[in-house]
Amino acid sequence: MPSVASKQYSDDVSLLVLLLDTNPLFWSNTSITFSQFLSHVLAFLNAVLGLNQLNQVVVIATGYSSCDYIYDSSLTSNHGNFESRGTGMPPLFASLLKKLEDFVTKDEELSREEGHEDRTPSCLLSGSLSMALCYIQRVFRSGHLHPQPRILCLQGSPDGPEQYVAVMNSIFSAQRLMVPIDSCYIGVQNSAFLQQASYITGGVHHTPKQLDGLFQYLTTIFATDLHSRGFVQLPKPIGVDFRASCFCHKKTIDMGYICSVCLSIFCEHHKKCSTCGSVFGQSKLDEASSVSDKKRKAPHT
Amino acid sequence: MAGEQVEKRVKYKSSVKDPGTPGFLRIKEGMLLFVPNDPKSDSKLKVQTQNITQKFTKEGSNKPPWLNLTIKQLLGRSHIFEFENYPDMHACRDFITALGKSDEEPKKAAVLTSTEQLSIKELEIRFKLLRENSELQRLHKQFVESKVLTEDEFWATRKKLLGKDSIRKSKQQLGLKSMMVSGIKPSTDGRTNRVTFNLTPEIIFQIFAEKPAVRQAFINYVPSKMTEKDFWTKYFRAEYLYSTKNTAVAAAEAAEDEELAVFLKPDEILARETRQKIRRVDPTLDMEADEGDDYSHLMDHGIQRDGTMDVVEPQNDQFKRSLLQDLNRHAAVVLEGRSIDVDSEDTRIVAEALTRVKQVSKGDGETTKDANQERLERMSRVAGMEDLQAPQNFPLAPLSIKDPRDYFESQQGNVVNVPGVAKGLKRNVHEAYGLLKESIVEIRATGLSDPLIKPEVSFEVFSSLTRTISTAKNIIGKNPRECFLDRLPKSTKDEVLHHWTSIQELPRHFWSSYPITTPYLHTKVGKLKDAMSNTYSKLDAMKESVQSDLRHQVSLLVRPMQQALDAAFQHYEADLQRRTAKSSGGERPNGYV
């Protein structure tokens, strides 16, 4: 006889893991302020939790030098003893904001310790993706009845090409686990990582044009659970930017050299692969020209 | 030889025991005709001499002059003609053989001529392929008939398609049935005491493969001592005796009839073979291989075929056979597979072929001296004691443990570190963090913004999203799985697909002709280039003719095809230039185009 819990379990129970971009370098010069952005996001989270009693939400903050879990709706300690400060926040999110503040402080300290500031002003996407996937893997192992997980990446910072390898690894793990990665990019340039992530894992990628309508975008596109996506039309991007970054200089390249053993990408010809150490032979173009010269010479003699 | 005929008075017997119907045997030209004297009897026979194999009784033996004709198509039914005297029989026999030979010669001539050109069979395969695959036919028509490619070139790349049938025939061998020979149950009719066994060539092959003693006996006894039918009768009598488990009766009958005894005794040849095999097994590797593995002598504690226990007197021991023995032998033979390919009906030929194969394999296995030497070496190698051996100095490859930090640091990339900018950036970061924290404090104080979102903004967002989705639908299609090609009109779609296949075919021949070393290749390349430019212009025309809303997609489809053709053209031009430069610049040797 099925238990009450399983009876309540319908197809559209979802676990949403939200990767929130808290890169200060990005937020210091945007059209939308961080507080406005947060209010859109928090309302969206509330809406997702309201769609189904069994829905779960996990928020991971993607900082400049670190990432951390900020909020988990399945924990009961959320409604702890928080004095309601003023009229503002519903107690549900008070803990989230508190944790977020602590996280930002910690992140600042870490970035101060780091020293070299020669990175691109990107957020640590690879770290938060890995944390999300670990959480999801734990959920998978918790038993038969679990919500369908998906990852939503809310990002505005540009891609950091030095994270290319780690991000691609996370994307392929997500593909393996059949976890779609949705991405909402609110930055200026295009993010190739997010496009590829959504394309490969079967998620939705969208770049909202109007940032003050962010809540509308979020609820229209990203609130749909996996089951409903079978019969709901979501906006699809026309093309995907599949460019990779080379392993030697971290530049984004269109054409390059690939090691046939480990598939590492290089922008210029190397004698040896730096990842796996295999030695490359002479390139075929040089060989072919020498052979054809030899052939031409033969009838002369 | 043809045109003559031989006519003799004979008695026709359908089997040895048959008394025989008297009649006339007429052989002429290619036909053999038997007409019985009595018009009412129905043993008339009319056969072509090509299909006859004949056996005859020897003159010196006491048997009457018989000519035994087996007709191939009728599955080994033998027709025995009893002649009045030996010379008659010899005449008939010679005549038939002569006819047989003359039939063979024209066949040989035909074979010689057909090997020079394509065999009809291959042509048939080609036609069949063309008929079945309309795409292939279209390609063939376009290229071969317009003389762009020759037949041979067209089929050269398709050897896999052509050779499929022949390969299938030669590579896959028919295996043996796993049903055991001893499982053949005879049919009995309840009324009389007769038991009928049905023998097919398949069964005969299996019996010969499993029991070499029977095979040897066959070669020895038939047809000198007894006819084939007698032989099989005796064999099945022995089988019957086994199945009745009456060893006393078996012993008695064996004592009477020496030929029967051959079938009843354990198989000597087999025993010899297994003993040899066991000798060759290396006991150091396989500790279990010993006398107990001689399965031909295995008596499984008296358990019979149907599971009952039986006590047997020791002198009749050899007349018993156990299920294990049968199973093991049968399994060994089935796993070996068909060792010969003889498809003959003649049991004697089968038996002889099998014996030959066994002899050959025995001969191979009898390089005992070398085998022994090898075994001794192997044993000494395996049994060597490490601490008593000389130290082996293998050349060492030095370990290269790289500093892992190198790898991680290389991930950071080489970026120039400008100190001034860095300081500025640091300050900037600090400020940014401050701003961020302020925002968080602010929202904690004020709560969610109210209203969260303005209705006009929301409406705008909705409409833009709807627009995006509907335009995407028009471009990509309603169903994400729907292929763009299906939206094209059928003729265009076919044309596109056909061009695609021709773009795969032509450049393949084009690129394989480079570098050009003979005038033949030169003309071939020229023809291919013309065909390719033809295709190119057709693609252009198609792009223009398509409807406007599909035009973009079609041009996207066509673009890679045209790019491939462009690459080929480029190469052709470059090569031509190089040649003209070379021929005008350097000396011109003989024979070089």
PDB file of C-alpha atoms in Angstrom, chain B residues 31-205:
ATOM      1  CA  MET B  31      19.732 -40.120 -71.295  1.00  0.00           C
ATOM      2  CA  LEU B  32      19.294 -43.404 -69.645  1.00  0.00           C
ATOM      3  CA  LEU B  33      16.039 -45.135 -70.130  1.00  0.00           C
ATOM      4  CA  PHE B  34      14.780 -48.312 -68.568  1.00  0.00           C
ATOM      5  CA  VAL B  35      11.743 -49.893 -69.997  1.00  0.00           C
ATOM      6  CA  PRO B  36      10.333 -52.906 -68.230  1.00  0.00           C
ATOM      7  CA  ASN B  37       9.078 -55.870 -70.187  1.00  0.00           C
ATOM      8  CA  ASP B  38       5.840 -55.890 -68.460  1.00  0.00           C
ATOM      9  CA  PRO B  39       4.063 -52.719 -69.502  1.00  0.00           C
ATOM     10  CA  LYS B  40       1.969 -52.748 -66.381  1.00  0.00           C
ATOM     11  CA  SER B  41       4.756 -52.440 -63.886  1.00  0.00           C
ATOM     12  CA  ASP B  42       5.689 -48.939 -63.020  1.00  0.00           C
ATOM     13  CA  SER B  43       9.424 -49.043 -62.592  1.00  0.00           C
ATOM     14  CA  LYS B  44      10.194 -47.075 -65.674  1.00  0.00           C
ATOM     15  CA  LEU B  45      13.188 -44.892 -65.270  1.00  0.00           C
ATOM     16  CA  LYS B  46      14.462 -42.009 -67.286  1.00  0.00           C
ATOM     17  CA  VAL B  47      17.482 -40.155 -66.147  1.00  0.00           C
ATOM     18  CA  GLN B  48      20.206 -37.940 -67.521  1.00  0.00           C
ATOM     19  CA  THR B  49      23.672 -39.345 -67.367  1.00  0.00           C
ATOM     20  CA  GLN B  50      25.135 -36.252 -65.816  1.00  0.00           C
ATOM     21  CA  ASN B  51      23.509 -36.979 -62.551  1.00  0.00           C
ATOM     22  CA  ILE B  52      24.636 -40.543 -62.211  1.00  0.00           C
ATOM     23  CA  THR B  53      27.301 -41.944 -60.044  1.00  0.00           C
ATOM     24  CA  GLN B  54      27.838 -45.584 -60.435  1.00  0.00           C
ATOM     25  CA  LYS B  55      29.070 -48.502 -58.465  1.00  0.00           C
ATOM     26  CA  PHE B  56      29.473 -51.937 -59.762  1.00  0.00           C
ATOM     27  CA  THR B  57      30.289 -55.362 -58.564  1.00  0.00           C
ATOM     28  CA  LYS B  58      33.597 -56.837 -59.430  1.00  0.00           C
ATOM     29  CA  GLU B  59      33.956 -59.524 -61.937  1.00  0.00           C
ATOM     30  CA  GLY B  60      35.869 -61.837 -59.764  1.00  0.00           C
ATOM     31  CA  SER B  61      33.504 -61.863 -56.877  1.00  0.00           C
ATOM     32  CA  ASN B  62      30.745 -64.349 -56.545  1.00  0.00           C
ATOM     33  CA  LYS B  63      28.097 -61.761 -56.846  1.00  0.00           C
ATOM     34  CA  PRO B  64      26.092 -61.347 -60.005  1.00  0.00           C
ATOM     35  CA  PRO B  65      26.957 -58.514 -62.387  1.00  0.00           C
ATOM     36  CA  TRP B  66      25.249 -55.531 -60.920  1.00  0.00           C
ATOM     37  CA  LEU B  67      25.503 -51.914 -61.840  1.00  0.00           C
ATOM     38  CA  ASN B  68      24.420 -49.677 -59.057  1.00  0.00           C
ATOM     39  CA  LEU B  69      23.432 -46.241 -60.205  1.00  0.00           C
ATOM     40  CA  THR B  70      22.816 -43.448 -57.753  1.00  0.00           C
ATOM     41  CA  ILE B  71      21.074 -40.445 -59.068  1.00  0.00           C
ATOM     42  CA  LYS B  72      22.104 -37.243 -57.415  1.00  0.00           C
ATOM     43  CA  GLN B  73      18.849 -35.449 -57.332  1.00  0.00           C
ATOM     44  CA  LEU B  74      16.901 -38.297 -55.931  1.00  0.00           C
ATOM     45  CA  LEU B  75      18.798 -38.308 -52.682  1.00  0.00           C
ATOM     46  CA  GLY B  76      20.793 -41.431 -52.915  1.00  0.00           C
ATOM     47  CA  ARG B  77      18.208 -43.796 -54.058  1.00  0.00           C
ATOM     48  CA  SER B  78      20.079 -46.556 -55.669  1.00  0.00           C
ATOM     49  CA  HIS B  79      18.982 -48.307 -58.748  1.00  0.00           C
ATOM     50  CA  ILE B  80      20.530 -51.674 -59.344  1.00  0.00           C
ATOM     51  CA  PHE B  81      20.564 -53.193 -62.732  1.00  0.00           C
ATOM     52  CA  GLU B  82      21.414 -56.847 -63.017  1.00  0.00           C
ATOM     53  CA  PHE B  83      22.949 -57.666 -66.348  1.00  0.00           C
ATOM     54  CA  GLU B  84      23.091 -61.009 -67.982  1.00  0.00           C
ATOM     55  CA  ASN B  85      26.824 -61.147 -68.001  1.00  0.00           C
ATOM     56  CA  TYR B  86      29.832 -59.129 -67.084  1.00  0.00           C
ATOM     57  CA  PRO B  87      30.839 -57.850 -70.494  1.00  0.00           C
ATOM     58  CA  ASP B  88      27.409 -56.305 -70.817  1.00  0.00           C
ATOM     59  CA  MET B  89      27.797 -54.552 -67.577  1.00  0.00           C
ATOM     60  CA  HIS B  90      31.230 -53.313 -68.417  1.00  0.00           C
ATOM     61  CA  ALA B  91      30.029 -51.940 -71.703  1.00  0.00           C
ATOM     62  CA  CYS B  92      27.265 -50.016 -70.056  1.00  0.00           C
ATOM     63  CA  ARG B  93      29.535 -48.746 -67.372  1.00  0.00           C
ATOM     64  CA  ASP B  94      32.135 -47.538 -69.816  1.00  0.00           C
ATOM     65  CA  PHE B  95      29.542 -45.847 -71.915  1.00  0.00           C
ATOM     66  CA  ILE B  96      28.183 -43.951 -68.986  1.00  0.00           C
ATOM     67  CA  THR B  97      31.629 -42.855 -67.871  1.00  0.00           C
ATOM     68  CA  ALA B  98      32.454 -41.686 -71.361  1.00  0.00           C
ATOM     69  CA  LEU B  99      29.303 -39.652 -71.485  1.00  0.00           C
ATOM     70  CA  GLY B 100      30.116 -38.180 -68.141  1.00  0.00           C
ATOM     71  CA  LYS B 101      33.536 -37.096 -69.335  1.00  0.00           C
ATOM     72  CA  SER B 102      32.310 -35.417 -72.431  1.00  0.00           C
ATOM     73  CA  ASP B 103      29.913 -33.472 -70.361  1.00  0.00           C
ATOM     74  CA  GLU B 104      32.682 -32.214 -68.237  1.00  0.00           C
ATOM     75  CA  GLU B 105      34.777 -30.758 -71.013  1.00  0.00           C
ATOM     76  CA  PRO B 106      32.428 -28.066 -72.282  1.00  0.00           C
ATOM     77  CA  LYS B 107      31.964 -26.992 -68.715  1.00  0.00           C
ATOM     78  CA  LYS B 108      35.657 -26.483 -68.311  1.00  0.00           C
ATOM     79  CA  ALA B 109      35.842 -24.320 -71.416  1.00  0.00           C
ATOM     80  CA  ALA B 110      33.036 -22.139 -70.169  1.00  0.00           C
ATOM     81  CA  VAL B 111      34.808 -21.609 -66.892  1.00  0.00           C
ATOM     82  CA  LEU B 112      37.980 -20.442 -68.587  1.00  0.00           C
ATOM     83  CA  THR B 113      36.328 -17.726 -70.617  1.00  0.00           C
ATOM     84  CA  SER B 114      34.270 -16.408 -67.774  1.00  0.00           C
ATOM     85  CA  THR B 115      37.216 -15.794 -65.524  1.00  0.00           C
ATOM     86  CA  GLU B 116      38.608 -13.333 -67.970  1.00  0.00           C
ATOM     87  CA  GLN B 117      35.714 -10.972 -67.733  1.00  0.00           C
ATOM     88  CA  LEU B 118      33.272 -10.418 -64.942  1.00  0.00           C
ATOM     89  CA  SER B 119      31.397 -13.461 -63.956  1.00  0.00           C
ATOM     90  CA  ILE B 120      27.732 -13.352 -64.677  1.00  0.00           C
ATOM     91  CA  LYS B 121      27.117 -13.743 -61.027  1.00  0.00           C
ATOM     92  CA  GLU B 122      28.859 -10.530 -60.188  1.00  0.00           C
ATOM     93  CA  LEU B 123      26.952  -8.680 -62.841  1.00  0.00           C
ATOM     94  CA  GLU B 124      23.799 -10.073 -61.387  1.00  0.00           C
ATOM     95  CA  ILE B 125      24.743  -8.800 -57.964  1.00  0.00           C
ATOM     96  CA  ARG B 126      25.393  -5.370 -59.404  1.00  0.00           C
ATOM     97  CA  PHE B 127      22.071  -5.242 -61.153  1.00  0.00           C
ATOM     98  CA  LYS B 128      20.290  -6.408 -58.084  1.00  0.00           C
ATOM     99  CA  LEU B 129      21.911  -3.695 -55.990  1.00  0.00           C
ATOM    100  CA  LEU B 130      21.023  -1.056 -58.493  1.00  0.00           C
ATOM    101  CA  ARG B 131      17.468  -2.241 -58.642  1.00  0.00           C
ATOM    102  CA  GLU B 132      17.030  -2.238 -54.899  1.00  0.00           C
ATOM    103  CA  ASN B 133      18.705   1.036 -54.104  1.00  0.00           C
ATOM    104  CA  SER B 134      17.199   3.822 -56.115  1.00  0.00           C
ATOM    105  CA  GLU B 135      19.695   6.320 -54.804  1.00  0.00           C
ATOM    106  CA  LEU B 136      22.536   4.221 -56.036  1.00  0.00           C
ATOM    107  CA  GLN B 137      20.798   3.824 -59.336  1.00  0.00           C
ATOM    108  CA  ARG B 138      20.420   7.518 -59.720  1.00  0.00           C
ATOM    109  CA  LEU B 139      24.060   8.098 -58.974  1.00  0.00           C
ATOM    110  CA  HIS B 140      25.031   5.382 -61.352  1.00  0.00           C
ATOM    111  CA  LYS B 141      22.905   6.817 -64.093  1.00  0.00           C
ATOM    112  CA  GLN B 142      24.220  10.281 -63.557  1.00  0.00           C
ATOM    113  CA  PHE B 143      27.866   9.491 -63.493  1.00  0.00           C
ATOM    114  CA  VAL B 144      28.555   6.320 -65.328  1.00  0.00           C
ATOM    115  CA  GLU B 145      26.234   6.918 -68.174  1.00  0.00           C
ATOM    116  CA  SER B 146      27.464  10.425 -68.689  1.00  0.00           C
ATOM    117  CA  LYS B 147      30.945   8.943 -68.789  1.00  0.00           C
ATOM    118  CA  VAL B 148      32.199  10.929 -65.860  1.00  0.00           C
ATOM    119  CA  LEU B 149      33.157   7.760 -64.050  1.00  0.00           C
ATOM    120  CA  THR B 150      33.748   4.331 -65.439  1.00  0.00           C
ATOM    121  CA  GLU B 151      31.961   1.263 -64.138  1.00  0.00           C
ATOM    122  CA  ASP B 152      35.018  -0.012 -62.384  1.00  0.00           C
ATOM    123  CA  GLU B 153      35.672   3.218 -60.589  1.00  0.00           C
ATOM    124  CA  PHE B 154      32.090   3.435 -59.472  1.00  0.00           C
ATOM    125  CA  TRP B 155      32.116  -0.011 -57.995  1.00  0.00           C
ATOM    126  CA  ALA B 156      35.644   0.209 -56.674  1.00  0.00           C
ATOM    127  CA  THR B 157      34.527   2.057 -53.612  1.00  0.00           C
ATOM    128  CA  ARG B 158      31.571  -0.183 -53.109  1.00  0.00           C
ATOM    129  CA  LYS B 159      33.370  -3.479 -52.814  1.00  0.00           C
ATOM    130  CA  LYS B 160      31.686  -4.041 -49.526  1.00  0.00           C
ATOM    131  CA  LEU B 161      28.278  -4.079 -51.132  1.00  0.00           C
ATOM    132  CA  LEU B 162      29.333  -6.377 -53.911  1.00  0.00           C
ATOM    133  CA  GLY B 163      31.294  -8.807 -51.925  1.00  0.00           C
ATOM    134  CA  LYS B 164      28.686  -9.240 -49.278  1.00  0.00           C
ATOM    135  CA  ASP B 165      27.075 -12.333 -50.705  1.00  0.00           C
ATOM    136  CA  SER B 166      30.223 -14.200 -51.515  1.00  0.00           C
ATOM    137  CA  ILE B 167      31.794 -13.332 -48.236  1.00  0.00           C
ATOM    138  CA  ARG B 168      28.754 -14.510 -46.453  1.00  0.00           C
ATOM    139  CA  LYS B 169      28.916 -17.827 -48.205  1.00  0.00           C
ATOM    140  CA  SER B 170      32.538 -18.521 -47.640  1.00  0.00           C
ATOM    141  CA  LYS B 171      32.976 -17.194 -44.160  1.00  0.00           C
ATOM    142  CA  GLN B 172      30.109 -18.662 -42.311  1.00  0.00           C
ATOM    143  CA  GLN B 173      30.225 -22.377 -41.895  1.00  0.00           C
ATOM    144  CA  LEU B 174      27.274 -24.437 -41.005  1.00  0.00           C
ATOM    145  CA  GLY B 175      27.784 -25.995 -37.664  1.00  0.00           C
ATOM    146  CA  LEU B 176      26.829 -29.410 -36.463  1.00  0.00           C
ATOM    147  CA  LYS B 177      23.631 -30.184 -34.751  1.00  0.00           C
ATOM    148  CA  SER B 178      23.849 -30.462 -31.037  1.00  0.00           C
ATOM    149  CA  MET B 179      21.395 -33.281 -30.987  1.00  0.00           C
ATOM    150  CA  MET B 180      23.236 -36.448 -30.300  1.00  0.00           C
ATOM    151  CA  VAL B 181      23.397 -39.239 -32.755  1.00  0.00           C
ATOM    152  CA  SER B 182      22.334 -41.697 -30.182  1.00  0.00           C
ATOM    153  CA  GLY B 183      19.252 -39.640 -29.714  1.00  0.00           C
ATOM    154  CA  ILE B 184      17.922 -40.701 -33.046  1.00  0.00           C
ATOM    155  CA  LYS B 185      14.963 -42.784 -32.237  1.00  0.00           C
ATOM    156  CA  PRO B 186      13.843 -45.273 -34.760  1.00  0.00           C
ATOM    157  CA  SER B 187      10.294 -45.550 -35.813  1.00  0.00           C
ATOM    158  CA  THR B 188       8.515 -48.689 -34.944  1.00  0.00           C
ATOM    159  CA  ASP B 189       5.275 -49.975 -36.130  1.00  0.00           C
ATOM    160  CA  GLY B 190       3.557 -51.728 -33.336  1.00  0.00           C
ATOM    161  CA  ARG B 191       2.497 -54.697 -35.371  1.00  0.00           C
ATOM    162  CA  THR B 192       5.661 -56.256 -36.637  1.00  0.00           C
ATOM    163  CA  ASN B 193       8.971 -56.533 -34.907  1.00  0.00           C
ATOM    164  CA  ARG B 194      10.674 -54.201 -37.276  1.00  0.00           C
ATOM    165  CA  VAL B 195      12.453 -51.054 -36.259  1.00  0.00           C
ATOM    166  CA  THR B 196      13.206 -48.509 -38.934  1.00  0.00           C
ATOM    167  CA  PHE B 197      16.034 -46.041 -38.760  1.00  0.00           C
ATOM    168  CA  ASN B 198      16.176 -43.074 -41.048  1.00  0.00           C
ATOM    169  CA  LEU B 199      19.588 -42.192 -42.311  1.00  0.00           C
ATOM    170  CA  THR B 200      20.420 -38.852 -43.857  1.00  0.00           C
ATOM    171  CA  PRO B 201      23.849 -37.746 -45.052  1.00  0.00           C
ATOM    172  CA  GLU B 202      23.913 -35.312 -42.161  1.00  0.00           C
ATOM    173  CA  ILE B 203      23.578 -38.153 -39.698  1.00  0.00           C
ATOM    174  CA  ILE B 204      26.160 -40.187 -41.533  1.00  0.00           C
ATOM    175  CA  PHE B 205      28.591 -37.301 -41.302  1.00  0.00           C
TER     176      PHE B 205
END
